[in-house]
PDB file of C-alpha atoms in Angstrom:
ATOM      1  CA  MET A   1     -63.621  17.365 -20.029  1.00 82.00           C
ATOM      2  CA  PHE A   2     -67.255  18.519 -20.190  1.00 86.00           C
ATOM      3  CA  ARG A   3     -68.168  15.418 -22.197  1.00 89.00           C
ATOM      4  CA  ALA A   4     -66.551  13.147 -19.587  1.00 90.00           C
ATOM      5  CA  PHE A   5     -68.348  14.940 -16.748  1.00 92.00           C
ATOM      6  CA  SER A   6     -71.771  14.915 -18.424  1.00 91.00           C
ATOM      7  CA  LEU A   7     -71.534  11.230 -19.354  1.00 91.00           C
ATOM      8  CA  ALA A   8     -70.383  10.314 -15.840  1.00 91.00           C
ATOM      9  CA  VAL A   9     -73.271  12.189 -14.217  1.00 92.00           C
ATOM     10  CA  ALA A  10     -75.794  10.710 -16.657  1.00 91.00           C
ATOM     11  CA  GLN A  11     -74.660   7.175 -15.815  1.00 90.00           C
ATOM     12  CA  LEU A  12     -75.418   7.706 -12.110  1.00 90.00           C
ATOM     13  CA  ALA A  13     -79.038   6.878 -12.978  1.00 89.00           C
ATOM     14  CA  GLN A  14     -78.057   3.395 -14.168  1.00 89.00           C
ATOM     15  CA  PRO A  15     -79.407   0.770 -11.691  1.00 90.00           C
ATOM     16  CA  ALA A  16     -76.062  -1.039 -11.453  1.00 87.00           C
ATOM     17  CA  MET A  17     -74.312   2.267 -10.708  1.00 88.00           C
ATOM     18  CA  ILE A  18     -76.877   3.124  -8.025  1.00 89.00           C
ATOM     19  CA  ARG A  19     -76.168  -0.212  -6.318  1.00 88.00           C
ATOM     20  CA  LEU A  20     -72.437   0.505  -6.383  1.00 84.00           C
ATOM     21  CA  LEU A  21     -73.064   3.985  -5.019  1.00 84.00           C
ATOM     22  CA  PHE A  22     -74.913   2.525  -2.038  1.00 86.00           C
ATOM     23  CA  LYS A  23     -72.072   0.046  -1.442  1.00 82.00           C
ATOM     24  CA  VAL A  24     -69.398   2.750  -1.440  1.00 78.00           C
ATOM     25  CA  ALA A  25     -71.541   5.089   0.701  1.00 80.00           C
ATOM     26  CA  LEU A  26     -72.401   2.414   3.280  1.00 84.00           C
ATOM     27  CA  ILE A  27     -68.828   1.206   3.655  1.00 80.00           C
ATOM     28  CA  THR A  28     -67.549   4.784   3.973  1.00 77.00           C
ATOM     29  CA  LEU A  29     -70.265   5.569   6.530  1.00 80.00           C
ATOM     30  CA  ALA A  30     -69.474   2.375   8.470  1.00 83.00           C
ATOM     31  CA  PHE A  31     -65.832   3.433   8.653  1.00 80.00           C
ATOM     32  CA  PHE A  32     -66.706   6.813  10.136  1.00 78.00           C
ATOM     33  CA  VAL A  33     -69.149   5.261  12.614  1.00 83.00           C
ATOM     34  CA  GLY A  34     -66.313   3.013  13.723  1.00 84.00           C
ATOM     35  CA  LEU A  35     -64.037   6.049  13.898  1.00 81.00           C
ATOM     36  CA  GLY A  36     -66.580   7.843  16.111  1.00 81.00           C
ATOM     37  CA  VAL A  37     -66.806   4.884  18.464  1.00 83.00           C
ATOM     38  CA  GLY A  38     -63.007   4.713  18.627  1.00 83.00           C
ATOM     39  CA  VAL A  39     -62.743   8.431  19.400  1.00 81.00           C
ATOM     40  CA  TYR A  40     -65.388   8.084  22.132  1.00 78.00           C
ATOM     41  CA  PHE A  41     -63.511   5.312  23.929  1.00 80.00           C
ATOM     42  CA  ALA A  42     -60.154   7.057  23.406  1.00 81.00           C
ATOM     43  CA  LEU A  43     -61.514  10.180  25.104  1.00 77.00           C
ATOM     44  CA  GLY A  44     -62.726   7.989  27.948  1.00 75.00           C
ATOM     45  CA  GLN A  45     -59.118   6.984  28.555  1.00 77.00           C
ATOM     46  CA  ILE A  46     -57.478  10.386  27.968  1.00 76.00           C
ATOM     47  CA  LEU A  47     -59.787  12.974  29.565  1.00 72.00           C
ATOM     48  CA  PRO A  48     -59.719  11.474  33.103  1.00 72.00           C
ATOM     49  CA  LEU A  49     -55.954  12.024  33.094  1.00 70.00           C
ATOM     50  CA  TYR A  50     -56.445  15.803  32.860  1.00 71.00           C
ATOM     51  CA  ALA A  51     -59.816  16.393  34.573  1.00 66.00           C
ATOM     52  CA  ASP A  52     -61.766  15.164  37.563  1.00 64.00           C
ATOM     53  CA  PRO A  53     -63.490  11.933  36.433  1.00 62.00           C
ATOM     54  CA  ASP A  54     -66.488  12.697  38.682  1.00 64.00           C
ATOM     55  CA  ALA A  55     -67.069  15.975  36.808  1.00 60.00           C
ATOM     56  CA  LEU A  56     -67.101  14.307  33.400  1.00 61.00           C
ATOM     57  CA  HIS A  57     -70.526  13.174  32.228  1.00 67.00           C
ATOM     58  CA  ASP A  58     -71.287  10.913  29.305  1.00 67.00           C
ATOM     59  CA  SER A  59     -72.721  13.896  27.436  1.00 71.00           C
ATOM     60  CA  TYR A  60     -69.262  15.513  27.418  1.00 71.00           C
ATOM     61  CA  TYR A  61     -67.753  12.452  25.785  1.00 69.00           C
ATOM     62  CA  ILE A  62     -70.558  12.232  23.237  1.00 75.00           C
ATOM     63  CA  VAL A  63     -70.327  15.910  22.249  1.00 78.00           C
ATOM     64  CA  LEU A  64     -66.526  15.938  22.066  1.00 80.00           C
ATOM     65  CA  SER A  65     -66.295  12.630  20.181  1.00 78.00           C
ATOM     66  CA  THR A  66     -68.931  13.810  17.703  1.00 80.00           C
ATOM     67  CA  LEU A  67     -67.098  17.102  17.077  1.00 83.00           C
ATOM     68  CA  LEU A  68     -63.725  15.383  16.686  1.00 81.00           C
ATOM     69  CA  THR A  69     -65.181  12.752  14.365  1.00 78.00           C
ATOM     70  CA  LEU A  70     -66.777  15.443  12.187  1.00 78.00           C
ATOM     71  CA  ILE A  71     -63.454  17.299  11.988  1.00 75.00           C
ATOM     72  CA  LEU A  72     -61.562  14.119  11.126  1.00 75.00           C
ATOM     73  CA  ALA A  73     -64.243  13.173   8.600  1.00 72.00           C
ATOM     74  CA  TRP A  74     -63.998  16.577   6.907  1.00 69.00           C
ATOM     75  CA  PHE A  75     -60.231  16.352   6.481  1.00 67.00           C
ATOM     76  CA  GLY A  76     -59.994  12.593   5.963  1.00 69.00           C
ATOM     77  CA  PHE A  77     -63.021  11.897   3.791  1.00 69.00           C
ATOM     78  CA  ARG A  78     -61.064  12.170   0.541  1.00 69.00           C
ATOM     79  CA  ILE A  79     -58.482   9.673   1.744  1.00 70.00           C
ATOM     80  CA  ILE A  80     -61.014   7.134   2.993  1.00 72.00           C
ATOM     81  CA  ALA A  81     -63.269   7.476  -0.046  1.00 69.00           C
ATOM     82  CA  ILE A  82     -60.377   6.872  -2.447  1.00 69.00           C
ATOM     83  CA  VAL A  83     -59.221   3.817  -0.483  1.00 71.00           C
ATOM     84  CA  VAL A  84     -62.768   2.395  -0.524  1.00 71.00           C
ATOM     85  CA  LEU A  85     -63.041   3.255  -4.206  1.00 72.00           C
ATOM     86  CA  GLN A  86     -59.915   1.217  -4.973  1.00 70.00           C
ATOM     87  CA  PHE A  87     -61.947  -1.906  -4.211  1.00 71.00           C
ATOM     88  CA  TYR A  88     -65.036  -0.873  -6.205  1.00 76.00           C
ATOM     89  CA  GLY A  89     -63.400   1.315  -8.837  1.00 79.00           C
ATOM     90  CA  ASP A  90     -62.888  -1.706 -11.062  1.00 82.00           C
ATOM     91  CA  GLU A  91     -66.658  -2.305 -11.128  1.00 85.00           C
ATOM     92  CA  ILE A  92     -67.424   1.359 -11.792  1.00 88.00           C
ATOM     93  CA  VAL A  93     -64.924   1.603 -14.636  1.00 89.00           C
ATOM     94  CA  GLY A  94     -66.183  -1.729 -15.964  1.00 88.00           C
ATOM     95  CA  LEU A  95     -69.753  -0.404 -16.137  1.00 90.00           C
ATOM     96  CA  VAL A  96     -68.587   2.657 -18.065  1.00 92.00           C
ATOM     97  CA  GLU A  97     -66.560   0.520 -20.466  1.00 90.00           C
ATOM     98  CA  GLN A  98     -69.414  -1.931 -21.007  1.00 90.00           C
ATOM     99  CA  THR A  99     -71.799   0.902 -21.831  1.00 90.00           C
ATOM    100  CA  HIS A 100     -69.574   3.196 -23.894  1.00 90.00           C
ATOM    101  CA  TYR A 101     -66.408   1.296 -24.870  1.00 90.00           C
ATOM    102  CA  PRO A 102     -67.281  -2.406 -25.297  1.00 89.00           C
ATOM    103  CA  ASP A 103     -64.190  -3.141 -27.433  1.00 87.00           C
ATOM    104  CA  ASP A 104     -61.895  -1.895 -24.670  1.00 85.00           C
ATOM    105  CA  PHE A 105     -63.924  -3.765 -22.060  1.00 85.00           C
ATOM    106  CA  ALA A 106     -63.389  -6.997 -23.986  1.00 83.00           C
ATOM    107  CA  ARG A 107     -59.606  -6.514 -23.727  1.00 81.00           C
ATOM    108  CA  VAL A 108     -59.467  -5.683 -20.015  1.00 80.00           C
ATOM    109  CA  ARG A 109     -57.032  -7.612 -17.847  1.00 77.00           C
ATOM    110  CA  LYS A 110     -58.018  -8.910 -14.423  1.00 76.00           C
ATOM    111  CA  LEU A 111     -55.618  -7.839 -11.715  1.00 72.00           C
ATOM    112  CA  GLY A 112     -56.739 -10.094  -8.896  1.00 71.00           C
ATOM    113  CA  LEU A 113     -57.565  -9.187  -5.310  1.00 72.00           C
ATOM    114  CA  ALA A 114     -53.952  -9.295  -4.099  1.00 76.00           C
ATOM    115  CA  THR A 115     -52.792  -6.825  -6.764  1.00 74.00           C
ATOM    116  CA  GLU A 116     -55.764  -4.525  -6.144  1.00 74.00           C
ATOM    117  CA  LEU A 117     -55.016  -4.597  -2.416  1.00 76.00           C
ATOM    118  CA  ARG A 118     -51.355  -3.707  -3.014  1.00 79.00           C
ATOM    119  CA  LEU A 119     -52.345  -0.843  -5.305  1.00 77.00           C
ATOM    120  CA  ALA A 120     -54.870   0.414  -2.738  1.00 75.00           C
ATOM    121  CA  MET A 121     -52.304   0.365   0.063  1.00 79.00           C
ATOM    122  CA  ALA A 122     -49.712   2.025  -2.176  1.00 80.00           C
ATOM    123  CA  GLY A 123     -52.226   4.741  -3.046  1.00 77.00           C
ATOM    124  CA  LEU A 124     -53.006   5.267   0.634  1.00 77.00           C
ATOM    125  CA  GLY A 125     -49.295   5.483   1.402  1.00 82.00           C
ATOM    126  CA  ARG A 126     -48.704   8.097  -1.304  1.00 82.00           C
ATOM    127  CA  THR A 127     -51.675  10.119  -0.079  1.00 81.00           C
ATOM    128  CA  LEU A 128     -50.567  10.076   3.565  1.00 82.00           C
ATOM    129  CA  LEU A 129     -46.958  10.895   2.653  1.00 87.00           C
ATOM    130  CA  ALA A 130     -48.011  13.818   0.460  1.00 86.00           C
ATOM    131  CA  HIS A 131     -50.180  15.250   3.250  1.00 83.00           C
ATOM    132  CA  ILE A 132     -47.370  14.831   5.792  1.00 89.00           C
ATOM    133  CA  VAL A 133     -44.955  16.689   3.490  1.00 90.00           C
ATOM    134  CA  ALA A 134     -47.542  19.440   2.944  1.00 87.00           C
ATOM    135  CA  LEU A 135     -48.402  19.786   6.646  1.00 87.00           C
ATOM    136  CA  PRO A 136     -45.673  22.368   7.510  1.00 89.00           C
ATOM    137  CA  PHE A 137     -46.796  24.586   4.607  1.00 89.00           C
ATOM    138  CA  ILE A 138     -50.425  24.235   5.691  1.00 84.00           C
ATOM    139  CA  LEU A 139     -49.528  25.280   9.249  1.00 85.00           C
ATOM    140  CA  LEU A 140     -47.488  28.240   8.005  1.00 87.00           C
ATOM    141  CA  SER A 141     -50.409  29.398   5.865  1.00 85.00           C
ATOM    142  CA  LEU A 142     -53.023  29.264   8.631  1.00 81.00           C
ATOM    143  CA  PHE A 143     -52.836  33.030   9.178  1.00 83.00           C
ATOM    144  CA  THR A 144     -53.801  33.655   5.515  1.00 82.00           C
ATOM    145  CA  VAL A 145     -57.306  32.178   5.989  1.00 76.00           C
ATOM    146  CA  LEU A 146     -57.498  30.711   2.471  1.00 81.00           C
ATOM    147  CA  GLY A 147     -53.962  29.334   2.436  1.00 82.00           C
ATOM    148  CA  PRO A 148     -54.703  25.854   3.873  1.00 81.00           C
ATOM    149  CA  ALA A 149     -57.729  25.406   1.579  1.00 80.00           C
ATOM    150  CA  VAL A 150     -55.683  26.345  -1.487  1.00 85.00           C
ATOM    151  CA  ILE A 151     -52.783  24.047  -0.581  1.00 86.00           C
ATOM    152  CA  LEU A 152     -55.075  21.121   0.223  1.00 82.00           C
ATOM    153  CA  GLY A 153     -57.126  21.766  -2.903  1.00 81.00           C
ATOM    154  CA  LEU A 154     -54.105  21.719  -5.214  1.00 86.00           C
ATOM    155  CA  LEU A 155     -52.571  18.730  -3.438  1.00 87.00           C
ATOM    156  CA  ASN A 156     -55.777  16.701  -3.630  1.00 83.00           C
ATOM    157  CA  ALA A 157     -56.311  17.719  -7.256  1.00 86.00           C
ATOM    158  CA  TRP A 158     -52.917  16.240  -8.139  1.00 87.00           C
ATOM    159  CA  LEU A 159     -53.422  13.101  -6.033  1.00 86.00           C
ATOM    160  CA  LEU A 160     -56.981  12.412  -7.171  1.00 87.00           C
ATOM    161  CA  GLY A 161     -56.206  12.929 -10.856  1.00 88.00           C
ATOM    162  CA  ARG A 162     -53.212  10.624 -10.602  1.00 85.00           C
ATOM    163  CA  GLU A 163     -55.002   7.825  -8.756  1.00 85.00           C
ATOM    164  CA  LEU A 164     -58.198   7.942 -10.830  1.00 89.00           C
ATOM    165  CA  ILE A 165     -56.376   7.797 -14.172  1.00 88.00           C
ATOM    166  CA  LEU A 166     -54.127   5.003 -12.873  1.00 85.00           C
ATOM    167  CA  MET A 167     -57.251   3.074 -11.832  1.00 84.00           C
ATOM    168  CA  VAL A 168     -58.316   2.936 -15.493  1.00 87.00           C
ATOM    169  CA  THR A 169     -55.014   2.563 -17.330  1.00 85.00           C
ATOM    170  CA  VAL A 170     -53.766  -0.275 -15.136  1.00 83.00           C
ATOM    171  CA  ARG A 171     -56.660  -2.384 -16.484  1.00 79.00           C
ATOM    172  CA  HIS A 172     -55.381  -2.118 -20.056  1.00 78.00           C
ATOM    173  CA  ASP A 173     -51.605  -1.657 -19.889  1.00 70.00           C
ATOM    174  CA  GLY A 174     -49.558  -4.836 -20.031  1.00 62.00           C
ATOM    175  CA  ARG A 175     -46.806  -3.514 -17.797  1.00 60.00           C
ATOM    176  CA  ASP A 176     -46.266  -4.430 -14.165  1.00 58.00           C
ATOM    177  CA  PRO A 177     -48.953  -2.655 -12.071  1.00 57.00           C
ATOM    178  CA  LYS A 178     -46.418  -1.706  -9.375  1.00 57.00           C
ATOM    179  CA  ARG A 179     -44.156  -0.052 -11.945  1.00 57.00           C
ATOM    180  CA  MET A 180     -47.144   1.768 -13.429  1.00 56.00           C
ATOM    181  CA  ALA A 181     -48.144   3.025  -9.985  1.00 56.00           C
ATOM    182  CA  ALA A 182     -44.599   4.248  -9.284  1.00 54.00           C
ATOM    183  CA  THR A 183     -44.342   6.223 -12.546  1.00 53.00           C
ATOM    184  CA  ALA A 184     -47.951   7.411 -12.858  1.00 55.00           C
ATOM    185  CA  GLY A 185     -48.227  11.119 -13.555  1.00 52.00           C
ATOM    186  CA  GLN A 186     -44.730  11.404 -15.037  1.00 54.00           C
ATOM    187  CA  PRO A 187     -44.542  12.858 -18.569  1.00 55.00           C
ATOM    188  CA  GLY A 188     -44.569  10.075 -21.178  1.00 52.00           C
ATOM    189  CA  ALA A 189     -44.787   7.327 -18.555  1.00 52.00           C
ATOM    190  CA  ASN A 190     -48.153   6.057 -19.740  1.00 61.00           C
ATOM    191  CA  ALA A 191     -49.233   6.201 -23.374  1.00 66.00           C
ATOM    192  CA  LEU A 192     -52.844   5.492 -22.407  1.00 73.00           C
ATOM    193  CA  ALA A 193     -53.147   8.425 -20.001  1.00 77.00           C
ATOM    194  CA  PRO A 194     -54.731  11.695 -21.161  1.00 82.00           C
ATOM    195  CA  PRO A 195     -52.709  14.955 -21.146  1.00 82.00           C
ATOM    196  CA  ARG A 196     -51.563  16.102 -17.737  1.00 83.00           C
ATOM    197  CA  TRP A 197     -53.817  19.185 -17.790  1.00 86.00           C
ATOM    198  CA  GLN A 198     -56.813  16.854 -18.122  1.00 88.00           C
ATOM    199  CA  GLN A 199     -55.569  14.703 -15.238  1.00 88.00           C
ATOM    200  CA  HIS A 200     -55.148  17.768 -13.022  1.00 88.00           C
ATOM    201  CA  GLY A 201     -58.490  19.160 -14.221  1.00 91.00           C
ATOM    202  CA  LEU A 202     -60.174  15.872 -13.311  1.00 92.00           C
ATOM    203  CA  GLY A 203     -58.564  15.949  -9.878  1.00 90.00           C
ATOM    204  CA  LEU A 204     -59.579  19.574  -9.304  1.00 90.00           C
ATOM    205  CA  ILE A 205     -63.231  18.920 -10.231  1.00 92.00           C
ATOM    206  CA  ILE A 206     -63.441  15.930  -7.894  1.00 89.00           C
ATOM    207  CA  ALA A 207     -61.585  17.772  -5.107  1.00 85.00           C
ATOM    208  CA  LEU A 208     -64.177  20.577  -5.343  1.00 87.00           C
ATOM    209  CA  LEU A 209     -67.044  18.058  -5.252  1.00 87.00           C
ATOM    210  CA  PHE A 210     -65.530  16.551  -2.113  1.00 81.00           C
ATOM    211  CA  MET A 211     -66.002  19.908  -0.384  1.00 78.00           C
ATOM    212  CA  VAL A 212     -69.778  19.932  -0.929  1.00 81.00           C
ATOM    213  CA  PRO A 213     -71.940  17.882   1.481  1.00 75.00           C
ATOM    214  CA  VAL A 214     -73.933  15.091  -0.210  1.00 78.00           C
ATOM    215  CA  LEU A 215     -72.011  15.619  -3.456  1.00 83.00           C
ATOM    216  CA  ASN A 216     -68.904  14.347  -1.675  1.00 80.00           C
ATOM    217  CA  ILE A 217     -70.581  10.924  -1.583  1.00 81.00           C
ATOM    218  CA  LEU A 218     -70.965  11.003  -5.371  1.00 86.00           C
ATOM    219  CA  ALA A 219     -67.505  12.487  -6.015  1.00 86.00           C
ATOM    220  CA  PRO A 220     -65.451   9.245  -6.147  1.00 85.00           C
ATOM    221  CA  ILE A 221     -68.034   7.551  -8.388  1.00 89.00           C
ATOM    222  CA  ILE A 222     -68.116  10.509 -10.777  1.00 92.00           C
ATOM    223  CA  GLY A 223     -64.308  10.662 -10.675  1.00 91.00           C
ATOM    224  CA  ALA A 224     -63.836   7.011 -11.652  1.00 91.00           C
ATOM    225  CA  ALA A 225     -66.379   7.315 -14.469  1.00 93.00           C
ATOM    226  CA  MET A 226     -64.803  10.551 -15.744  1.00 94.00           C
ATOM    227  CA  ALA A 227     -61.365   8.948 -15.704  1.00 92.00           C
ATOM    228  CA  ALA A 228     -62.663   6.097 -17.874  1.00 92.00           C
ATOM    229  CA  HIS A 229     -64.075   8.559 -20.408  1.00 93.00           C
ATOM    230  CA  LEU A 230     -60.893  10.641 -20.461  1.00 92.00           C
ATOM    231  CA  VAL A 231     -58.735   7.567 -21.105  1.00 90.00           C
ATOM    232  CA  HIS A 232     -60.924   5.772 -23.637  1.00 88.00           C
ATOM    233  CA  GLY A 233     -62.461   8.807 -25.300  1.00 82.00           C
ATOM    234  CA  ARG A 234     -59.167  10.613 -25.869  1.00 68.00           C
ATOM    235  CA  ALA A 235     -58.582   9.087 -29.307  1.00 54.00           C
ATOM    236  CA  ARG A 236     -62.290   8.705 -30.038  1.00 51.00           C
ATOM    237  CA  PRO A 237     -63.941  12.093 -29.696  1.00 43.00           C
ATOM    238  CA  ASP A 238     -66.564  11.041 -32.241  1.00 43.00           C
ATOM    239  CA  GLY A 239     -67.764   8.188 -30.044  1.00 42.00           C
ATOM    240  CA  ALA A 240     -66.108   5.348 -31.936  1.00 45.00           C
ATOM    241  CA  ASN A 241     -65.118   2.031 -30.362  1.00 50.00           C
ATOM    242  CA  GLY A 242     -68.651   0.780 -30.157  1.00 47.00           C
ATOM    243  CA  GLU A 243     -70.143   3.653 -28.163  1.00 49.00           C
ATOM    244  CA  GLN A 244     -73.784   4.267 -28.948  1.00 42.00           C
ATOM    245  CA  MET A 245     -74.294   7.967 -29.652  1.00 37.00           C
ATOM    246  CA  THR A 246     -77.711   9.520 -29.360  1.00 34.00           C
TER     247      THR A 246
END
């Protein structure tokens, strides 16, 4: 796990990885700017129904929309970042494989945009469904102070580990991607996947990074790179398969 993390962080300095980081960050930022604009106009339609329109100044809308957007961004950043990553994860994993596992990179299968889009939407659906199921438990644990953070942390650790490992294994497994997505995380379902404790450990590390400002921008990139190392390095702890060790 430490090896995967250290290699993933080291590769952030690679020029191609920096370009991908800017892409992911800009698209994620653009989404939240759009969300803020949408919240602003939504408040413009809702607030006048409950307050005197003449007493509402533009500054009220700006302050409220900013606060609501920040709250939504805090709780929804993981979801949006993973969805965005689905479209660039292939490039990130490809860079890791080219650098450290060239033999595996040579055998990669291309999924195509339609398949990647279906996998991204399926991942989003699983994430939303899991959070909806967990919502009653989160609400019940509000009085415990740490309860919601613990529940969300464990839930996101499971989801992130599952999705990040699937992002790598689907490139190399000959089975139907939809079937792989449906059975991902189940014991023995994927011979290429690392042990479940490593998948959950990966998810927990990335979930914790998501909670730290600035680092949450790097979290999905580090997660995809770590997943590649956990999958390809599992049977090659000595750096075989063409990896250059220094």
